[in-house]
Amino acid sequence: MKVTIEKLDNFGKGITHFDNKVIFIPKTLPMDECEIEIVKEKKNYSEGKLIKIIKQSKDRIESKCPYFNECGGCALQNLDYDNTVKFKQNKIKELFLRNNIEVDNINFISNERKFNYRNKIELKIVNKKIGYFEELSHKLIEIDRCLIAKDKINEVINEVKKLNIVNGEITIRCNFNDEILLIINTENKININEIIMDRKIVGIILNNNIIYGEDYFVEKVNSLYFKVSYNSFFQINEWIFPTIFKEIQDNINKEDVVLDLYCGVGTISLHSAVNAKEVIGVEIVKNAVLNAIKNKEINGINNVEFLLQDLSKGFILDKSFNTIIVDPPRNGIDKKTMDYILCKLPNKVIYMSCDANTLVRDLKILCNYYDIIKCNLYDMFSYTYHVESLCVLKIRKS
Ligand SMILES: C[S@@+](CC[C@H](N)C(=O)[O-])C[C@H]1O[C@@H](n2cnc3c(N)ncnc32)[C@H](O)[C@@H]1O
């Protein structure tokens, strides 16, 4: 059928209406006139596939990525960078407005490194071919390189092909110093000899066992060093995250007693500890907590403690905090953690988020007690629909 795209949804998909039903079509832009095919019919909406552009939107550009049309990774490579920024700003503004979240000013911090910024990619291997799955499918899109991955990672993708893995998954992680960790899951026998030569590969982990080198590398952020195990979380864009951590640090004062929830290897805890009286970090992944304890030692910082705990099961620590920092995974602050924050009601809550929808869901609750005094958006994930946010909330005196 022929349609004209009206606007983009929050996931960067084009929206149109037909027979009073909304249709979502990936890789289309507002004012594209195009031919589409319906690929999924639901009661309230349909999903379409772009077949042909009849008349293109004035904003449409040729994607630099050869896999853009099939790959589910970057939704916005058919827009120029400034328009991707506008999309992200509007998306957050509209979400805040629709949910009655009041904020005076939303600042946007662009990514100086628009391509080749990701320090971690997760690839699938099917019948010896390596690549990403097409969006919402198990169809492999074979790739030689990924435009948003760091150059060093792209070098390694072609080396990895020599491992002769038939089926499996491989995660390639790269640190600030271009050192590489390979994390492989497969039932196939692999021969690592060929690929480790002079590639700065510091460790290979096969099915959770070290088969070469170490199971960690060291990251440097601002003036701090972090040991990061192969399965510990680390932010993915080294051209952006130092600025966010510095901003958090600048919002911490010497009288602050800080609780840093979802703390990973202690990045935010240690940045905060530089200014705070005391910090406690909480995290579910054992290796990440062990890394955090080591990182405290490496950086000679003594006013921090780390606890291993699944926050979704409920967190009970009978201690007063005047600041709680949260940096949860995409599903946002879990119910029991939110109950804990509301029970403690610290003066300041600092919320770092990688998911706009759960951020807004959680702010709606927190804003019953808090005012947002700062809201920064960071383009951590350029050319994707994702945006990283940092909100500083202050308790309302009344
Ligand atoms: C977005 S990361 C933030 C990590 C850290 N703040 C940083 O910037 O490096 C979220 C972290 O929450 C942890 N996490 C996820 N679910 C959790 C839970 N139920 N309880 C505690 N930590 C959890 C993850 O392991 C991950 O380290």
CSV table of C-alpha atoms and ligand atoms in Angstrom, one decimal:
chain,number,residue,atom,x,y,z
A,1,MET,CA,0.0,0.0,0.0
A,2,LYS,CA,1.1,3.6,-0.5
A,3,VAL,CA,1.4,5.8,2.6
A,4,THR,CA,2.8,9.2,3.7
A,5,ILE,CA,4.8,9.1,7.0
A,6,GLU,CA,3.4,11.5,9.6
A,7,LYS,CA,6.1,11.5,12.4
A,8,LEU,CA,8.6,9.3,14.2
A,9,ASP,CA,7.8,7.3,17.3
A,10,ASN,CA,10.1,7.2,20.3
A,11,PHE,CA,12.0,4.3,18.7
A,12,GLY,CA,12.7,6.2,15.5
A,13,LYS,CA,10.1,4.3,13.5
A,14,GLY,CA,7.9,6.2,11.1
A,15,ILE,CA,4.2,6.4,11.9
A,16,THR,CA,1.2,6.6,9.6
A,17,HIS,CA,-2.5,5.8,9.9
A,18,PHE,CA,-4.6,3.6,7.7
A,19,ASP,CA,-8.3,2.7,8.3
A,20,ASN,CA,-8.0,4.4,11.8
A,21,LYS,CA,-5.2,2.1,12.7
A,22,VAL,CA,-1.6,3.2,13.4
A,23,ILE,CA,1.2,1.6,11.4
A,24,PHE,CA,4.8,1.6,12.5
A,25,ILE,CA,7.4,1.4,9.7
A,26,PRO,CA,11.1,1.2,10.6
A,27,LYS,CA,13.6,3.2,8.4
A,28,THR,CA,11.0,5.7,7.2
A,29,LEU,CA,11.0,9.4,7.9
A,30,PRO,CA,8.3,12.1,8.2
A,31,MET,CA,7.0,13.2,4.8
A,32,ASP,CA,8.4,10.1,3.0
A,33,GLU,CA,5.8,8.9,0.5
A,34,CYS,CA,6.4,5.2,0.3
A,35,GLU,CA,5.1,1.8,-0.6
A,36,ILE,CA,4.9,-0.5,2.4
A,37,GLU,CA,3.9,-4.0,3.2
A,38,ILE,CA,2.1,-5.0,6.4
A,39,VAL,CA,4.2,-7.6,8.2
A,40,LYS,CA,2.3,-7.9,11.5
A,41,GLU,CA,-1.4,-7.1,12.3
A,42,LYS,CA,-2.4,-6.6,15.9
A,43,LYS,CA,-5.7,-5.4,17.3
A,44,ASN,CA,-4.6,-1.8,17.8
A,45,TYR,CA,-1.7,-1.3,15.5
A,46,SER,CA,0.2,-2.9,12.6
A,47,GLU,CA,3.9,-3.1,11.7
A,48,GLY,CA,5.0,-2.4,8.2
A,49,LYS,CA,8.0,-2.9,6.1
A,50,LEU,CA,9.4,-0.3,3.7
A,51,ILE,CA,9.3,-1.6,0.1
A,52,LYS,CA,10.0,1.5,-2.0
A,53,ILE,CA,10.4,5.2,-1.5
A,54,ILE,CA,8.2,7.1,-4.0
A,55,LYS,CA,9.1,10.6,-2.9
A,56,GLN,CA,11.6,11.1,-0.1
A,57,SER,CA,11.5,13.4,2.9
A,58,LYS,CA,13.7,16.4,2.5
A,59,ASP,CA,15.6,15.3,5.6
A,60,ARG,CA,16.5,11.9,4.2
A,61,ILE,CA,20.2,11.3,3.6
A,62,GLU,CA,22.1,8.2,2.3
A,63,SER,CA,23.2,6.1,5.2
A,64,LYS,CA,27.0,5.6,5.5
A,65,CYS,CA,26.4,2.1,6.7
A,66,PRO,CA,26.0,-0.6,4.0
A,67,TYR,CA,23.9,-2.7,6.4
A,68,PHE,CA,21.5,0.0,7.6
A,69,ASN,CA,18.4,-1.2,5.7
A,70,GLU,CA,18.5,-4.6,7.3
A,71,CYS,CA,20.3,-4.2,10.6
A,72,GLY,CA,18.3,-3.4,13.7
A,73,GLY,CA,21.1,-1.5,15.4
A,74,CYS,CA,20.9,2.2,14.4
A,75,ALA,CA,17.4,3.5,13.7
A,76,LEU,CA,18.5,6.9,12.6
A,77,GLN,CA,21.4,6.7,10.1
A,78,ASN,CA,19.1,8.1,7.3
A,79,LEU,CA,19.1,11.5,9.1
A,80,ASP,CA,22.0,13.9,9.4
A,81,TYR,CA,23.5,14.3,12.9
A,82,ASP,CA,21.7,17.5,13.7
A,83,ASN,CA,18.4,16.0,12.9
A,84,THR,CA,19.1,13.0,15.1
A,85,VAL,CA,19.8,15.5,17.9
A,86,LYS,CA,16.5,17.2,17.3
A,87,PHE,CA,14.7,13.9,17.3
A,88,LYS,CA,16.2,13.1,20.7
A,89,GLN,CA,15.5,16.5,22.2
A,90,ASN,CA,11.8,16.4,21.0
A,91,LYS,CA,11.3,12.9,22.2
A,92,ILE,CA,12.4,13.8,25.8
A,93,LYS,CA,10.5,17.1,25.8
A,94,GLU,CA,7.3,15.4,24.6
A,95,LEU,CA,7.6,12.5,27.1
A,96,PHE,CA,8.1,15.0,29.9
A,97,LEU,CA,5.2,17.2,28.8
A,98,ARG,CA,2.8,14.2,28.3
A,99,ASN,CA,3.6,13.0,31.8
A,100,ASN,CA,3.5,16.5,33.5
A,101,ILE,CA,7.1,16.4,34.4
A,102,GLU,CA,8.3,19.9,35.0
A,103,VAL,CA,11.8,21.0,34.1
A,104,ASP,CA,13.0,24.5,33.4
A,105,ASN,CA,15.8,23.6,30.9
A,106,ILE,CA,16.9,20.5,29.1
A,107,ASN,CA,20.6,20.7,28.1
A,108,PHE,CA,21.9,18.5,25.2
A,109,ILE,CA,25.5,17.4,25.1
A,110,SER,CA,26.5,16.2,21.6
A,111,ASN,CA,28.9,13.4,20.8
A,112,GLU,CA,32.1,14.7,19.3
A,113,ARG,CA,32.8,11.2,18.0
A,114,LYS,CA,29.7,10.6,15.8
A,115,PHE,CA,30.9,7.2,14.5
A,116,ASN,CA,33.2,4.5,15.8
A,117,TYR,CA,32.5,5.2,19.4
A,118,ARG,CA,31.1,1.9,20.9
A,119,ASN,CA,33.6,0.0,23.0
A,120,LYS,CA,31.5,-3.2,23.1
A,121,ILE,CA,29.6,-5.1,20.4
A,122,GLU,CA,27.8,-8.5,20.6
A,123,LEU,CA,27.8,-10.5,17.4
A,124,LYS,CA,26.0,-13.7,16.4
A,125,ILE,CA,27.7,-16.5,14.4
A,126,VAL,CA,25.5,-18.7,12.3
A,127,ASN,CA,27.0,-21.3,9.9
A,128,LYS,CA,30.4,-19.6,10.1
A,129,LYS,CA,28.9,-16.2,9.2
A,130,ILE,CA,29.3,-13.4,11.6
A,131,GLY,CA,27.0,-10.4,12.2
A,132,TYR,CA,23.9,-9.0,13.8
A,133,PHE,CA,20.4,-10.4,13.8
A,134,GLU,CA,17.8,-8.4,11.8
A,135,GLU,CA,15.5,-6.5,14.1
A,136,LEU,CA,13.0,-8.8,15.9
A,137,SER,CA,14.2,-11.8,13.9
A,138,HIS,CA,16.9,-14.5,13.9
A,139,LYS,CA,17.9,-13.7,10.3
A,140,LEU,CA,21.7,-13.0,10.3
A,141,ILE,CA,23.0,-9.8,8.7
A,142,GLU,CA,26.6,-10.7,7.9
A,143,ILE,CA,29.0,-7.8,8.5
A,144,ASP,CA,32.7,-6.9,8.0
A,145,ARG,CA,32.5,-3.9,10.2
A,146,CYS,CA,30.1,-1.8,12.3
A,147,LEU,CA,30.2,1.9,11.8
A,148,ILE,CA,29.4,2.7,15.4
A,149,ALA,CA,32.1,0.4,16.9
A,150,LYS,CA,35.6,1.6,17.7
A,151,ASP,CA,38.1,1.1,14.9
A,152,LYS,CA,40.0,-1.5,17.0
A,153,ILE,CA,36.9,-3.6,17.3
A,154,ASN,CA,36.4,-3.5,13.5
A,155,GLU,CA,40.0,-4.7,13.0
A,156,VAL,CA,39.2,-7.6,15.3
A,157,ILE,CA,35.9,-8.7,13.6
A,158,ASN,CA,37.8,-9.9,10.6
A,159,GLU,CA,40.4,-11.7,12.8
A,160,VAL,CA,37.6,-13.5,14.7
A,161,LYS,CA,36.5,-15.1,11.4
A,162,LYS,CA,39.7,-17.1,11.5
A,163,LEU,CA,38.5,-18.8,14.7
A,164,ASN,CA,36.2,-21.0,12.5
A,165,ILE,CA,33.3,-20.9,15.0
A,166,VAL,CA,30.3,-22.5,13.3
A,167,ASN,CA,27.5,-21.4,15.6
A,168,GLY,CA,27.7,-19.2,18.7
A,169,GLU,CA,28.0,-15.7,20.0
A,170,ILE,CA,31.0,-13.4,20.5
A,171,THR,CA,31.3,-10.2,22.5
A,172,ILE,CA,34.2,-7.9,21.6
A,173,ARG,CA,35.1,-5.3,24.3
A,174,CYS,CA,37.8,-2.7,23.9
A,175,ASN,CA,39.2,-0.3,26.6
A,176,PHE,CA,40.5,3.2,26.4
A,177,ASN,CA,43.9,1.8,25.5
A,178,ASP,CA,42.5,-0.2,22.6
A,179,GLU,CA,43.1,-3.5,24.4
A,180,ILE,CA,40.6,-6.2,23.6
A,181,LEU,CA,38.7,-8.9,25.5
A,182,LEU,CA,36.9,-11.6,23.5
A,183,ILE,CA,34.0,-13.4,25.2
A,184,ILE,CA,32.9,-16.4,23.2
A,185,ASN,CA,30.0,-18.8,23.8
A,186,THR,CA,30.0,-21.8,21.5
A,187,GLU,CA,30.1,-25.6,21.5
A,188,ASN,CA,32.6,-25.7,18.7
A,189,LYS,CA,36.3,-26.3,19.2
A,190,ILE,CA,38.3,-23.1,18.5
A,191,ASN,CA,41.9,-22.5,17.6
A,192,ILE,CA,43.1,-19.2,19.1
A,193,ASN,CA,46.7,-19.2,17.9
A,194,GLU,CA,46.2,-17.3,14.8
A,195,ILE,CA,44.3,-14.4,16.2
A,196,ILE,CA,46.2,-13.4,19.3
A,197,MET,CA,49.3,-12.3,17.5
A,198,ASP,CA,50.0,-8.6,18.1
A,199,ARG,CA,46.3,-7.7,18.3
A,200,LYS,CA,46.4,-6.2,21.8
A,201,ILE,CA,44.1,-9.1,22.8
A,202,VAL,CA,44.5,-9.2,26.5
A,203,GLY,CA,42.1,-12.1,27.2
A,204,ILE,CA,39.8,-14.7,25.6
A,205,ILE,CA,37.0,-16.2,27.7
A,206,LEU,CA,35.3,-19.3,26.3
A,207,ASN,CA,32.1,-20.4,27.9
A,208,ASN,CA,33.0,-18.5,31.0
A,209,ASN,CA,36.5,-20.0,31.3
A,210,ILE,CA,39.7,-18.1,30.6
A,211,ILE,CA,41.6,-19.7,27.6
A,212,TYR,CA,44.1,-16.9,27.0
A,213,GLY,CA,45.5,-14.0,29.0
A,214,GLU,CA,43.3,-12.4,31.7
A,215,ASP,CA,39.5,-12.1,32.2
A,216,TYR,CA,39.6,-8.4,32.7
A,217,PHE,CA,41.1,-5.1,31.5
A,218,VAL,CA,41.7,-1.7,33.0
A,219,GLU,CA,39.8,1.4,32.0
A,220,LYS,CA,40.9,5.0,32.7
A,221,VAL,CA,38.2,7.6,33.3
A,222,ASN,CA,39.2,11.2,34.1
A,223,SER,CA,42.0,10.6,36.6
A,224,LEU,CA,40.7,7.3,38.0
A,225,TYR,CA,41.5,3.7,37.0
A,226,PHE,CA,38.9,0.8,36.9
A,227,LYS,CA,39.5,-2.9,36.8
A,228,VAL,CA,36.6,-4.3,34.6
A,229,SER,CA,36.0,-8.1,34.4
A,230,TYR,CA,34.6,-9.6,31.2
A,231,ASN,CA,31.1,-9.8,32.6
A,232,SER,CA,31.1,-6.5,34.5
A,233,PHE,CA,29.1,-3.6,33.0
A,234,PHE,CA,30.9,-0.6,31.7
A,235,GLN,CA,29.5,2.5,29.9
A,236,ILE,CA,30.0,2.2,26.1
A,237,ASN,CA,31.2,5.6,24.9
A,238,GLU,CA,34.5,6.9,26.2
A,239,TRP,CA,33.9,10.2,24.4
A,240,ILE,CA,30.9,10.9,26.6
A,241,PHE,CA,30.9,9.0,29.9
A,242,PRO,CA,33.8,11.0,31.6
A,243,THR,CA,31.7,14.1,31.2
A,244,ILE,CA,28.7,12.5,32.9
A,245,PHE,CA,30.8,11.2,35.8
A,246,LYS,CA,32.4,14.6,36.2
A,247,GLU,CA,29.0,16.2,36.3
A,248,ILE,CA,27.9,13.8,39.0
A,249,GLN,CA,31.1,14.5,41.0
A,250,ASP,CA,30.5,18.3,40.7
A,251,ASN,CA,27.0,17.8,42.3
A,252,ILE,CA,28.5,16.1,45.4
A,253,ASN,CA,29.6,18.1,48.4
A,254,LYS,CA,31.9,17.3,51.3
A,255,GLU,CA,29.1,16.8,53.8
A,256,ASP,CA,27.3,14.3,51.5
A,257,VAL,CA,26.7,10.7,52.6
A,258,VAL,CA,25.9,9.0,49.3
A,259,LEU,CA,24.2,5.7,48.4
A,260,ASP,CA,25.1,4.7,44.8
A,261,LEU,CA,22.6,2.1,43.6
A,262,TYR,CA,23.4,-0.2,40.6
A,263,CYS,CA,27.0,0.8,41.0
A,264,GLY,CA,28.8,-1.6,38.6
A,265,VAL,CA,32.6,-1.5,39.1
A,266,GLY,CA,32.2,1.6,41.2
A,267,THR,CA,32.7,4.3,38.5
A,268,ILE,CA,30.1,6.8,40.0
A,269,SER,CA,30.9,5.8,43.6
A,270,LEU,CA,34.6,6.6,43.3
A,271,HIS,CA,34.0,9.8,41.3
A,272,SER,CA,31.6,10.8,44.1
A,273,ALA,CA,33.9,9.7,46.9
A,274,VAL,CA,36.5,12.3,45.8
A,275,ASN,CA,34.1,15.0,47.0
A,276,ALA,CA,31.8,13.1,49.5
A,277,LYS,CA,32.1,12.4,53.2
A,278,GLU,CA,31.1,8.7,52.6
A,279,VAL,CA,29.8,6.5,49.8
A,280,ILE,CA,28.1,3.1,49.7
A,281,GLY,CA,27.7,1.3,46.4
A,282,VAL,CA,25.4,-1.6,45.7
A,283,GLU,CA,25.5,-4.0,42.8
A,284,ILE,CA,24.2,-7.5,41.8
A,285,VAL,CA,27.1,-8.9,39.7
A,286,LYS,CA,29.7,-10.5,42.0
A,287,ASN,CA,32.7,-9.8,39.7
A,288,ALA,CA,31.6,-6.1,39.4
A,289,VAL,CA,31.6,-5.8,43.2
A,290,LEU,CA,35.0,-7.5,43.5
A,291,ASN,CA,36.2,-5.1,40.8
A,292,ALA,CA,34.8,-2.1,42.7
A,293,ILE,CA,36.6,-3.2,45.9
A,294,LYS,CA,39.8,-3.5,43.9
A,295,ASN,CA,39.2,-0.1,42.3
A,296,LYS,CA,38.9,1.6,45.6
A,297,GLU,CA,42.3,0.2,46.5
A,298,ILE,CA,43.9,1.0,43.0
A,299,ASN,CA,42.7,4.7,43.4
A,300,GLY,CA,43.7,5.0,47.1
A,301,ILE,CA,40.1,6.0,48.0
A,302,ASN,CA,39.0,5.0,51.5
A,303,ASN,CA,35.6,6.5,52.2
A,304,VAL,CA,33.7,3.9,50.1
A,305,GLU,CA,32.1,0.5,50.8
A,306,PHE,CA,30.6,-1.9,48.3
A,307,LEU,CA,27.8,-4.3,48.9
A,308,LEU,CA,26.7,-7.3,46.8
A,309,GLN,CA,22.9,-7.3,46.6
A,310,ASP,CA,20.0,-7.9,44.2
A,311,LEU,CA,18.1,-4.7,44.7
A,312,SER,CA,14.9,-6.1,43.2
A,313,LYS,CA,14.6,-8.4,46.2
A,314,GLY,CA,14.6,-5.4,48.6
A,315,PHE,CA,17.4,-3.4,50.1
A,316,ILE,CA,17.5,-2.8,53.8
A,317,LEU,CA,20.3,-0.7,55.2
A,318,ASP,CA,19.5,1.2,58.3
A,319,LYS,CA,21.6,4.3,57.7
A,320,SER,CA,20.9,7.9,56.8
A,321,PHE,CA,21.9,9.2,53.3
A,322,ASN,CA,21.4,12.7,52.1
A,323,THR,CA,22.1,11.7,48.5
A,324,ILE,CA,21.0,8.7,46.5
A,325,ILE,CA,22.4,8.1,43.1
A,326,VAL,CA,20.7,5.6,40.7
A,327,ASP,CA,21.9,4.3,37.4
A,328,PRO,CA,19.7,1.3,36.7
A,329,PRO,CA,19.5,-0.9,33.7
A,330,ARG,CA,16.9,-0.3,30.9
A,331,ASN,CA,14.0,-1.5,33.1
A,332,GLY,CA,14.5,1.4,35.5
A,333,ILE,CA,14.3,1.5,39.3
A,334,ASP,CA,12.7,-1.7,40.5
A,335,LYS,CA,9.7,-1.4,42.8
A,336,LYS,CA,11.4,-2.3,46.1
A,337,THR,CA,14.3,0.1,45.4
A,338,MET,CA,11.8,2.9,44.7
A,339,ASP,CA,10.0,2.1,48.0
A,340,TYR,CA,13.4,2.4,49.8
A,341,ILE,CA,14.1,5.8,48.2
A,342,LEU,CA,10.7,7.0,49.1
A,343,CYS,CA,11.1,5.8,52.7
A,344,LYS,CA,14.5,7.5,53.0
A,345,LEU,CA,13.6,10.7,51.1
A,346,PRO,CA,17.1,12.0,50.9
A,347,ASN,CA,17.7,15.7,50.1
A,348,LYS,CA,19.1,14.9,46.7
A,349,VAL,CA,18.5,12.1,44.1
A,350,ILE,CA,20.7,11.9,41.1
A,351,TYR,CA,19.2,9.7,38.3
A,352,MET,CA,21.4,8.6,35.4
A,353,SER,CA,19.3,6.7,32.8
A,354,CYS,CA,19.8,5.0,29.5
A,355,ASP,CA,16.0,4.5,28.9
A,356,ALA,CA,13.7,7.5,28.4
A,357,ASN,CA,10.5,5.5,29.0
A,358,THR,CA,11.5,4.1,32.4
A,359,LEU,CA,13.1,7.3,33.4
A,360,VAL,CA,9.8,9.2,32.9
A,361,ARG,CA,7.9,6.4,34.7
A,362,ASP,CA,10.2,6.8,37.7
A,363,LEU,CA,10.3,10.6,37.6
A,364,LYS,CA,6.5,10.7,37.7
A,365,ILE,CA,6.8,9.1,41.1
A,366,LEU,CA,9.8,10.9,42.4
A,367,CYS,CA,8.4,14.3,41.3
A,368,ASN,CA,5.7,14.0,43.9
A,369,TYR,CA,8.4,14.9,46.4
A,370,TYR,CA,11.3,16.3,44.3
A,371,ASP,CA,12.0,19.2,41.9
A,372,ILE,CA,14.2,18.5,38.9
A,373,ILE,CA,17.0,21.2,39.2
A,374,LYS,CA,19.1,19.9,36.3
A,375,CYS,CA,18.4,17.8,33.3
A,376,ASN,CA,21.2,16.9,30.9
A,377,LEU,CA,20.9,14.7,27.8
A,378,TYR,CA,24.0,13.1,26.5
A,379,ASP,CA,24.4,11.6,23.0
A,380,MET,CA,26.0,8.4,24.3
A,381,PHE,CA,24.5,6.3,21.5
A,382,SER,CA,24.7,8.4,18.3
A,383,TYR,CA,22.5,7.5,15.3
A,384,THR,CA,20.4,5.1,17.5
A,385,TYR,CA,17.1,6.2,19.1
A,386,HIS,CA,18.6,5.9,22.6
A,387,VAL,CA,19.7,8.8,24.7
A,388,GLU,CA,21.5,9.0,28.1
A,389,SER,CA,20.0,11.3,30.7
A,390,LEU,CA,21.2,12.8,34.0
A,391,CYS,CA,18.6,14.4,36.3
A,392,VAL,CA,19.5,16.1,39.6
A,393,LEU,CA,16.5,16.2,41.9
A,394,LYS,CA,16.1,18.2,45.1
A,395,ILE,CA,13.6,17.5,47.8
A,396,ARG,CA,10.7,20.0,47.8
A,397,LYS,CA,10.7,21.9,51.1
A,398,SER,CA,6.9,21.9,51.6
B,1,LIG,C1,23.6,0.9,33.7
B,1,LIG,S1,24.6,-0.1,34.7
B,1,LIG,C2,25.4,1.2,35.7
B,1,LIG,C3,26.7,0.8,36.3
B,1,LIG,C4,27.6,1.9,36.8
B,1,LIG,N1,26.8,2.9,37.5
B,1,LIG,C5,28.4,2.6,35.7
B,1,LIG,O1,28.1,3.6,35.2
B,1,LIG,O2,29.4,2.0,35.4
B,1,LIG,C6,23.5,-0.9,35.7
B,1,LIG,C7,24.1,-1.8,36.7
B,1,LIG,O3,23.1,-2.3,37.5
B,1,LIG,C8,23.4,-3.7,37.9
B,1,LIG,N2,22.1,-4.3,38.2
B,1,LIG,C9,21.2,-4.8,37.4
B,1,LIG,N3,20.1,-5.3,38.1
B,1,LIG,C10,20.4,-5.1,39.4
B,1,LIG,C11,19.8,-5.5,40.6
B,1,LIG,N4,18.6,-6.1,40.6
B,1,LIG,N5,20.4,-5.2,41.8
B,1,LIG,C12,21.6,-4.6,41.8
B,1,LIG,N6,22.3,-4.2,40.7
B,1,LIG,C13,21.7,-4.5,39.5
B,1,LIG,C14,24.0,-4.2,36.6
B,1,LIG,O4,24.8,-5.3,36.9
B,1,LIG,C15,24.9,-3.0,36.2
B,1,LIG,O5,26.2,-3.0,36.7
